[in-house]
Every structure is written in C-alpha cells, then in structure tokens.
XYZ file of C-alpha atoms in Angstrom:
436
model
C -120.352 72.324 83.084
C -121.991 74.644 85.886
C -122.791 73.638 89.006
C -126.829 72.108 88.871
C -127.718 71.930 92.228
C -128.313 75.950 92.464
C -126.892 76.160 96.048
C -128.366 78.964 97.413
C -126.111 82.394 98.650
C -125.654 80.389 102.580
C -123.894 77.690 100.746
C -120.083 77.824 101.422
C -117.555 78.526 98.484
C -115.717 75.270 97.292
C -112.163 75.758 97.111
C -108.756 74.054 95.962
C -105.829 74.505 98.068
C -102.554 73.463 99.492
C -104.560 73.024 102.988
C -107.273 70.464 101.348
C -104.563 68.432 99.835
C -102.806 67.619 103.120
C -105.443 67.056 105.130
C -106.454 64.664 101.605
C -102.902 63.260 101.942
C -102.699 62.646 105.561
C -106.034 60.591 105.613
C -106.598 61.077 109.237
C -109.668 60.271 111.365
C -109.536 62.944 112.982
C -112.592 65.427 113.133
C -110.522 68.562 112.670
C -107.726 69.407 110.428
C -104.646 71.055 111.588
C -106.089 74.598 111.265
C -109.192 74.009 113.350
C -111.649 73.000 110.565
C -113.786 70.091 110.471
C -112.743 67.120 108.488
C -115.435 65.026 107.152
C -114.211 60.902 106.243
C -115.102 60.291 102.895
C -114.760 56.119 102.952
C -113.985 55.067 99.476
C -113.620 51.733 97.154
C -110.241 51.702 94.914
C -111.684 52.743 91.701
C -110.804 55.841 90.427
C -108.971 57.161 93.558
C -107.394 59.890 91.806
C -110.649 60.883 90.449
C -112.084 60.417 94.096
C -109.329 62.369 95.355
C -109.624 65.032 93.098
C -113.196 65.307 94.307
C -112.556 65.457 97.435
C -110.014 68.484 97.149
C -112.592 70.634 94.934
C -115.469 69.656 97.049
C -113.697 71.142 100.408
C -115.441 74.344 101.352
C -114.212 77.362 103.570
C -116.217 75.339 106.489
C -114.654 72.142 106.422
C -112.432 69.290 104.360
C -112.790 66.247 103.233
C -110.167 63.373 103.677
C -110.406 60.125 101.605
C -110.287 56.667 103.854
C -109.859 54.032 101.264
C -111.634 50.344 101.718
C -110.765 47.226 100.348
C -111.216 46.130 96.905
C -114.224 43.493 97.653
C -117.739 45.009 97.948
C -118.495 42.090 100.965
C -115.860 43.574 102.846
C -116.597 47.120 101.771
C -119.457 46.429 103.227
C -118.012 44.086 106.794
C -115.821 47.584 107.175
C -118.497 50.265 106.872
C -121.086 47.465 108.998
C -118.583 47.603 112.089
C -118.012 51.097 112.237
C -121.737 52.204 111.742
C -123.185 49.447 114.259
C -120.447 51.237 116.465
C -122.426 54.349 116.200
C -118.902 55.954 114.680
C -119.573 59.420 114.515
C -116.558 59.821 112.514
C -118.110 58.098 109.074
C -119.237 60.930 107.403
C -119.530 59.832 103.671
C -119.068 56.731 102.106
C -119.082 55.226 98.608
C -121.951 51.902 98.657
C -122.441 49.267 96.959
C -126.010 49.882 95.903
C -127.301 46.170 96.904
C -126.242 47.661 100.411
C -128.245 51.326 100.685
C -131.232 49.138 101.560
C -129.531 46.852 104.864
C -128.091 50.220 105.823
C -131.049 52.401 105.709
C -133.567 49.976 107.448
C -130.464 49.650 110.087
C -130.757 53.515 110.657
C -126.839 53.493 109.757
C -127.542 56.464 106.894
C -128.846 59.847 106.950
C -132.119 60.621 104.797
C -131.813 63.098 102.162
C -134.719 65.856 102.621
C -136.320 68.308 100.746
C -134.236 70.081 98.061
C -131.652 67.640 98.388
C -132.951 64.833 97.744
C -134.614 66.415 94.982
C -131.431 67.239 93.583
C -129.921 63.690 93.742
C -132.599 61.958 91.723
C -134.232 64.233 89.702
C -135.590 63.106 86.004
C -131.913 63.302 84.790
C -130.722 60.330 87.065
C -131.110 56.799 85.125
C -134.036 54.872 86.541
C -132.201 51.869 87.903
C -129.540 54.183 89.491
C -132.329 55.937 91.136
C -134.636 53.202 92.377
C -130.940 51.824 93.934
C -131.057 54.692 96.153
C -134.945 54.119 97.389
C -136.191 52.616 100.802
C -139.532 53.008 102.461
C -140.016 55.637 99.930
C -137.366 57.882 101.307
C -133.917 58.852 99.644
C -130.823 57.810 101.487
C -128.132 57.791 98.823
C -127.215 60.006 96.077
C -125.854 57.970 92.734
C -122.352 58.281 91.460
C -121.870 56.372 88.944
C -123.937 53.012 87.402
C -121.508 50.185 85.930
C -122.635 47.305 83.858
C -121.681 44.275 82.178
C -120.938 43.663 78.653
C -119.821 40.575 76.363
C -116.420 41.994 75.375
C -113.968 39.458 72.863
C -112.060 39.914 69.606
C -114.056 40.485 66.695
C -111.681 38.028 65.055
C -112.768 35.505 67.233
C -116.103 36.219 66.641
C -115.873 36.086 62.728
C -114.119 32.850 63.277
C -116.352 31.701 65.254
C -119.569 32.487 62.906
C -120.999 34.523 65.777
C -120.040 37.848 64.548
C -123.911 38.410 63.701
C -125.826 37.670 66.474
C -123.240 39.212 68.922
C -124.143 42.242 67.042
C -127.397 41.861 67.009
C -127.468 41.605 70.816
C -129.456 37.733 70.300
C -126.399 35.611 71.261
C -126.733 33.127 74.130
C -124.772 31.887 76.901
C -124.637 28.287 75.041
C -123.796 29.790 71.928
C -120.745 32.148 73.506
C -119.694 28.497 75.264
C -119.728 26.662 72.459
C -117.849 29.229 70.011
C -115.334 29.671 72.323
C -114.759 25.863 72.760
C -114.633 25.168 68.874
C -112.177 27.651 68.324
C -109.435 26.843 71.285
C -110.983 30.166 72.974
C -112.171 30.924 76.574
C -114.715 32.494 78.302
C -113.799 34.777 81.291
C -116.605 35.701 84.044
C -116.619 36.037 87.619
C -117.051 32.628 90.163
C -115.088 33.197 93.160
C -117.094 32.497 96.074
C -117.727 36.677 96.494
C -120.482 39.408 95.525
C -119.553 39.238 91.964
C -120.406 35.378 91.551
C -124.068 36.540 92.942
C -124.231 39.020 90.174
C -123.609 36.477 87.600
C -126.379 34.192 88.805
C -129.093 36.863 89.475
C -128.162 37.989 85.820
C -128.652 34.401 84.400
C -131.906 33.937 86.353
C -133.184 36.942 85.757
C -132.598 36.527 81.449
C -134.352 33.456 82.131
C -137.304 35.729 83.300
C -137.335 34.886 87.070
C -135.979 36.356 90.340
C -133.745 34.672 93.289
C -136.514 35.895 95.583
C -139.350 38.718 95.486
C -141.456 40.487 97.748
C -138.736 41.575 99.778
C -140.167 44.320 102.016
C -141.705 41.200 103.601
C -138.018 40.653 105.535
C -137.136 37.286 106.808
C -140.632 36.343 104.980
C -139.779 37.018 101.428
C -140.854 34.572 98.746
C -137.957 32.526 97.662
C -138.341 31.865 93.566
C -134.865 30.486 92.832
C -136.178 27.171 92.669
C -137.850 27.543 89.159
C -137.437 26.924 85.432
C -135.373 30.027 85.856
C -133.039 29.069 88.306
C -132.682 25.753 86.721
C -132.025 27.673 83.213
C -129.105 29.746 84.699
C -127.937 26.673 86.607
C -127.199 24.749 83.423
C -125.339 27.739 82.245
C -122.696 27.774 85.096
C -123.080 23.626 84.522
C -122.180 23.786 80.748
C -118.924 26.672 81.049
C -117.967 24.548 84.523
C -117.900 21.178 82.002
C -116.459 22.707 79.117
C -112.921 23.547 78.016
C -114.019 26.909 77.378
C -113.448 27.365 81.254
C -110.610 29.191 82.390
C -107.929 27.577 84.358
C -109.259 29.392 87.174
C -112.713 29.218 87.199
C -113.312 29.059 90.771
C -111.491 31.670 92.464
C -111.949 34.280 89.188
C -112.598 37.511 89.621
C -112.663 40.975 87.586
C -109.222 41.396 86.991
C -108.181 37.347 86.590
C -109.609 36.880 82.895
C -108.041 40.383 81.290
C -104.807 38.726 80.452
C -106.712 36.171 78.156
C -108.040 38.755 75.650
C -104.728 38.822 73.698
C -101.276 36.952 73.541
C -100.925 33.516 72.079
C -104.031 32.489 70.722
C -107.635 33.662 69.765
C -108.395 34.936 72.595
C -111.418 35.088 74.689
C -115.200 35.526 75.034
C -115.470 38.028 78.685
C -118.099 38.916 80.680
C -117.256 41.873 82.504
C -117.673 45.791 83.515
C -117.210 49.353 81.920
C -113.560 49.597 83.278
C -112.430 47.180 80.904
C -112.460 49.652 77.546
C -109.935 52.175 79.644
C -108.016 49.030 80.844
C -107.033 47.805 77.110
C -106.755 51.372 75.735
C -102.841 52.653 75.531
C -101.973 49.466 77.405
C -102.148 46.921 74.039
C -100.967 47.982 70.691
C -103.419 49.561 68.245
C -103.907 46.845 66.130
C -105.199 44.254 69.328
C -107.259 47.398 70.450
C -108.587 48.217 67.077
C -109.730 43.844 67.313
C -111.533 44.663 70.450
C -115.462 44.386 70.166
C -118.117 44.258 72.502
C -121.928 43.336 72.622
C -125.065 43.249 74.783
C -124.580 40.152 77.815
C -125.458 37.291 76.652
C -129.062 35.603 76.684
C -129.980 32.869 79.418
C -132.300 30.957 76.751
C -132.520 31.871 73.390
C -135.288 34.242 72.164
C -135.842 36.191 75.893
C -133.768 39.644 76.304
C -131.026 39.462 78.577
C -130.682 41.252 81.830
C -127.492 43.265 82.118
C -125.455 43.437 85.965
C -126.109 47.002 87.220
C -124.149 47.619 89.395
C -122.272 51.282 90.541
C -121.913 53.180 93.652
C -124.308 55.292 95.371
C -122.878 57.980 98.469
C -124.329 57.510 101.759
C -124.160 60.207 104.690
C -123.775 58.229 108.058
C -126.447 58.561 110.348
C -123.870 59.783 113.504
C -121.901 62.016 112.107
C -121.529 65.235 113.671
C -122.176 67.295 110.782
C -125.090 65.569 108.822
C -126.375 68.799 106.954
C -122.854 69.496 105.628
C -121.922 65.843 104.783
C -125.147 65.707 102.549
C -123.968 68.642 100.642
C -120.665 67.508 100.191
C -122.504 64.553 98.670
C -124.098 66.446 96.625
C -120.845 67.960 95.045
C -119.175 64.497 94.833
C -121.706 63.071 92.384
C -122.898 66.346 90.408
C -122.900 66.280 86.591
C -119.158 66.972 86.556
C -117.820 64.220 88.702
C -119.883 61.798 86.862
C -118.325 63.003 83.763
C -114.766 62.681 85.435
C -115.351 59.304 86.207
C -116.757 57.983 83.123
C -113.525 59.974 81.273
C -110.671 58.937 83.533
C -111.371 56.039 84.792
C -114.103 54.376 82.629
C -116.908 54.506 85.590
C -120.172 55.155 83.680
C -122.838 58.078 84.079
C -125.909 57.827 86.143
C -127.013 61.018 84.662
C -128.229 60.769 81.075
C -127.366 64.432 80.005
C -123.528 63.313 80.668
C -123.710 61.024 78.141
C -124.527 63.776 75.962
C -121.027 65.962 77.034
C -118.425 66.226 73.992
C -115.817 65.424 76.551
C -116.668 62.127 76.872
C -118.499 61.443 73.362
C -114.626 62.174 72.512
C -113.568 59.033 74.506
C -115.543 56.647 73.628
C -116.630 54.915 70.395
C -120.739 56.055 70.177
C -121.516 52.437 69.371
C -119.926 51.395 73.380
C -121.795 54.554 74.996
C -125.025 53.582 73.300
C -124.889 49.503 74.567
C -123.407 51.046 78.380
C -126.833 53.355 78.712
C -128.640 50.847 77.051
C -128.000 47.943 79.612
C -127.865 49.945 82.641
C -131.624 50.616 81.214
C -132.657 47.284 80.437
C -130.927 45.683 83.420
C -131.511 43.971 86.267
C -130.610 44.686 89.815
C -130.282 42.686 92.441
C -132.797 41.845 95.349
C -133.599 45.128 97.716
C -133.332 43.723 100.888
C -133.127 44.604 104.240
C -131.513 41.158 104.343
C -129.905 41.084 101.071
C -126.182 40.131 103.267
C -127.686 36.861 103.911
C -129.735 35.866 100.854
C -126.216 36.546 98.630
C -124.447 34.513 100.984
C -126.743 32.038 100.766
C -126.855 31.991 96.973
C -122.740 32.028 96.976
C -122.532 29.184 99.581
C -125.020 26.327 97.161
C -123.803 27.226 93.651
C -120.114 27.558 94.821
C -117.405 25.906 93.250
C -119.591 26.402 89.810
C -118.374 22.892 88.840
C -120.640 21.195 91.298
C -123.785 23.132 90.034
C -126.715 20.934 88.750
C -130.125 21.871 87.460
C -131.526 19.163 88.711
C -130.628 19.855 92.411
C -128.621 23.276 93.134
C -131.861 25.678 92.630
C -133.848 23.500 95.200
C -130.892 23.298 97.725
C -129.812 27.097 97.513
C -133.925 28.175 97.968
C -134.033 25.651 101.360
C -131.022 27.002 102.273
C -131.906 30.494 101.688
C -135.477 29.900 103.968
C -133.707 28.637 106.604
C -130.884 31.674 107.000
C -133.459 34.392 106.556
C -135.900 32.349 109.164
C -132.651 31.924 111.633
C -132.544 27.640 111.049
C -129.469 27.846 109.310
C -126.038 29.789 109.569
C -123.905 31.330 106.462
C-alpha cells in the first residue's frame, strides 16, 4: 500500500536503521539522540507495542527519531500520566496515543497541537469512519489524527448458544441483555463484562443507556452547565441490567473488580462456557492459543440490546494521536503523526494485533480479509458505525468519575434509586458542590 498522504518533495525520507532502533530501544527523554538528531517521545498504551514499535522505527526520518515511552495499561491513568506532564508545559511530549473520550479535555486545555490545512485534511478525510472522525473534533478544529477504532461484541460458544435456544437471535443481532442473562444462568454458563470501578465500567453503562435510547448527559459544549439525562427511563433501563447480572448466578466470581482480560479464561475449560462482552483483541487472543476445535466453537454477535425491540449501541472506543502543544518541534511531530496512523499502520494493527481500522478502504486489503472470517469484519465495521460514543466533554474526567463512583460495586445498583443519585451527584461535581 503507497503512502496516501502525497508528502510533497520538502518532506524528509523515512528510513529503517540500526540508529532508529536504539534510540527505539533506549526509550530516553532526551530531545536528541546520540548522533545529534532530535528525538521526538511517542507516549504509548500497551497494545500492540511491537506494532507501535515497528512504527516508530519506519516512521523516523533523516531529521529526527522517534522513541516509544510506554504508559500504563488503564486509560484513567493513561490519561493522570499524560495530564501531569502536559499541565507541566513538558516540552518533551511530542506524540501520544489518546483515549478518544480524552482529545476533547485536552484540546479545550490547550495541551494539543491543532492540525492545519493539508494535514488535517489528510487525517480525516471521507475514508476515516465517522465516529472515529467526530472523536477527533473540538470547536470545529482537528486535534487528533485516528489510529485505530475498537468495539465491543457479544462473543460465546456457539454450543452454548444452541443449547441455550439463543443461537437465532444472537445471529440475528435482536438478543437482549435479559435474554444473554438468563441463557447463561439456565445452562450453568457466565457472562463476562467489565465492572471494576475504572473507564471500562463507564463504557458499559453509557452503552446500556444509550440502547435504551438516552444519554448520561447532553449538551456538553455548555461545560459545568450540561444537561444531566441519566436520570430517565433510560438510565433506569440499563440500571436493571447491571441489577439483574449483579443478582444472578450468571455473574462471575469477580464481578466487581473485572476487567478486559479477567473473563477470557471462562470461554473454555470445564464447562459450557461463557456469554462475553468485550473488544476486537479478543479473536487474535483465542486464535493459536486454544485448540482448533474450541476455536472453530467460537462465535460472536452484535452487543446485546438494553430493551428488546430498540438497536443496540456498540462501545467505540480506539485511539486517536495527539501532538503536544509544547513540544519543540510541532510541525514535525504532526507529520510523524501522520505516518503512524496512515492506511498501512492501520492495516498492521488490525493484522497483528487485532486493533481494528478507522479507515474503511483497509477493510477492503486482502491482507487482512485473509485474517479474519468476513462475517467478524462485517459486525466490527458495522458497530463501530452504529455505535455510540461517549460524552465529548471538556469535563468528561469528572462526569465518568461521577458515573463510576454511584453505580459502583454493580451489586448495589437499583433502578429505583442509582440513576437519580449518580445525576445529583454528577450536578454537584461539574458545579464544584461535590468532590470525586
């Protein structure tokens, strides 16, 4: 695949070498490399680091290098890291991989670069996914280029499902929550999502509420002043969701502190198995790591419906580049972000490490038509499509806090009380009554 973004003859030639790969492996902070040359910090989250890596290294240019940084594995203190060093004016963050819930704290805190002109053209152009490119969108300027989108799907073993008498309208895409509970309870399965008291546990619930057909809060250019809607038929619809799992003994063992990688080990071993809720990765995770016969088992539908006969709204999640707003070499660093999420990364991602597309035309590439079944490409474009994001807010740190504070542990959630109690709660942080 050629290089799309047409850089123009000033552009510097990208180059591999033993020289990039040090300066890759020595992960300084440093703003030169041993031979005089710039370094540009590229900070990172753990997936795909190899992939990352490699980027890094073919991205380097005559003019300068890039050296990963890597950040820890939760995107709340992805974000705590990046926050400090940024609010520190650190001229030394260069790049870094966001959350896309985060672009739109960063840029109203002046903390990223805008992308102008041609390149911000070239980052969302009509080939970038619409929900990967409104994620990169604030006060109608681009401040982020897309990397890759991620969503959730309802992965289990189809011979759960056809024991369960669910095999149809998991295919169909019309299965709910209550239904995927109940299945899984009648048939000594689980289900496995995410309700640690973290980012993830916000995605679940803005997922529920919004397959209800509501929102947590809207209007959020408003600030502090947003309209808080959580406290609706909606919120009370995904609250008795969290309610019926927390009740039943479809719940895993460890409900409370569960995370991404907690629920994997339930798919297979003794027993049925499992009904799980969870991103792309999960199709590279099983694949050469079970034996062909559990893998061959291995289905996987749209997320589930909040109520029955509304469309659900897939987690979109992904990571979007930023270009800090000190760093000493701003025009550079926004074409180095260009390289790291052209057509070929995104294919490298989606191939290696199962880290989906935000270009449609690299859904098209043979290379990774060849790696996944056509059925699990089409639902992964599909939901990232159909989905729903979460709230774009200058102050979106403190309304998923607030959110993760009232429905946490999920076994204390009530319809009747927790959407009322998380919307007070939320007023009062964003209007500075109340403390997270």
């Amino acid at each position: 695949m050629g290089d799309p973004r047409g850089r123009g003859a000033g552009s510097a030639v990208r180059r591999v070498g033993i020289g990039a790969a040090l300066v890759l492996a020595a992960g300084t902070l440093s703003a030169c490399s041993s031979d005089g040359k710039p370094t540009l910090n590229w900070y990172i989250n753990p997936d795909g680091q190899a992939t990352l890596t490699s980027l890094a290294e073919r991205c380097s240019t005559d003019d300068y290098d890039i050296a990963i940084q890597l950040l820890p594995t939760g995107a709340t203190d992805q974000r705590t890291q990046l926050a400090r060093r940024l609010a520190a004016n650190d001229s030394s963050t260069d790049l870094m991989s966001l959350d896309p819930v985060f672009v739109a704290e960063f840029a109203n805190a002046g903390w990223l670069a805008e992308f102008e002109g041609e390149a911000a053209e070239a980052v969302v152009d009509d080939d970038v996914l619409s929900g990967p490119a409104d994620t990169v969108q604030w006060d109608d300027k681009i401040y982020a280029a897309p990397q890759w989108a991620n969503t959730q799907v309802l992965w289990y073993r189809q011979s759960l499902a056809e024991q369960a008498g669910i095999a149809d309208a998991l295919e169909e895409g019309t299965a709910t929550w209550s239904q995927v509970i109940d299945a899984a309870a009648e048939n000594g399965a689980t289900v496995g999502v995410q309700a640690d008291r973290y980012e993830a546990y916000m995605v679940w619930i803005n997922s529920l509420v919004q397959g209800a057909g509501g929102d947590i809060v809207s209007d959020t250019e408003a600030g502090v002043d947003a309209q808080v809607d959580i406290d609706s038929d909606a919120g009370r619809a995904a609250a008795a969701v969290v309610q019926q799992l927390a009740s039943s003994p479809a719940a895993q063992s460890d409900l409370s502190v569960s995370r991404e990688g907690t629920s994997l080990g339930a798919m297979y071993g003794d027993g049925p198995g499992e009904f799980m809720t969870n991103w792309t990765f999960v199709y590279k995770n099983y694949e050469g790591t079970v034996s062909e016969e559990e893998f061959a088992d291995l289905a996987w539908a749209r997320y589930p419906r909040t109520v029955e006969g509304e469309e659900s709204a897939p987690p979109v999640g992904g990571i979007d580049i930023g270009v800090g707003a000190f760093s000493e070499h701003p025009d550079w660093a926004i074409e180095a972000a260009q390289c790291v999420t052209d057509p070929e990364a995104q294919l490298q991602l989606a191939v290696n490490d199962g880290l989906m597309p935000a270009r449609a035309s690299v859904y098209e590439e043979q290379e990774l038509v060849d790696a996944y079944d056509a059925g699990l490409l089409d639902l992964y474009r599909e939901s990232i499509e159909a989905g729903g994001t979460r709230p774009k807010s200058a102050f979106y740190n403190q309304i998923s806090g607030s959110v993760q504070s009232t429905w946490h542990p999920p076994a204390s959630v009530d319809p009747d009380t927790t959407p009322r109690e998380s919307a007070e709660f939320i007023r009062d942080v964003l209007q500075g009554k109340a403390l997270l």
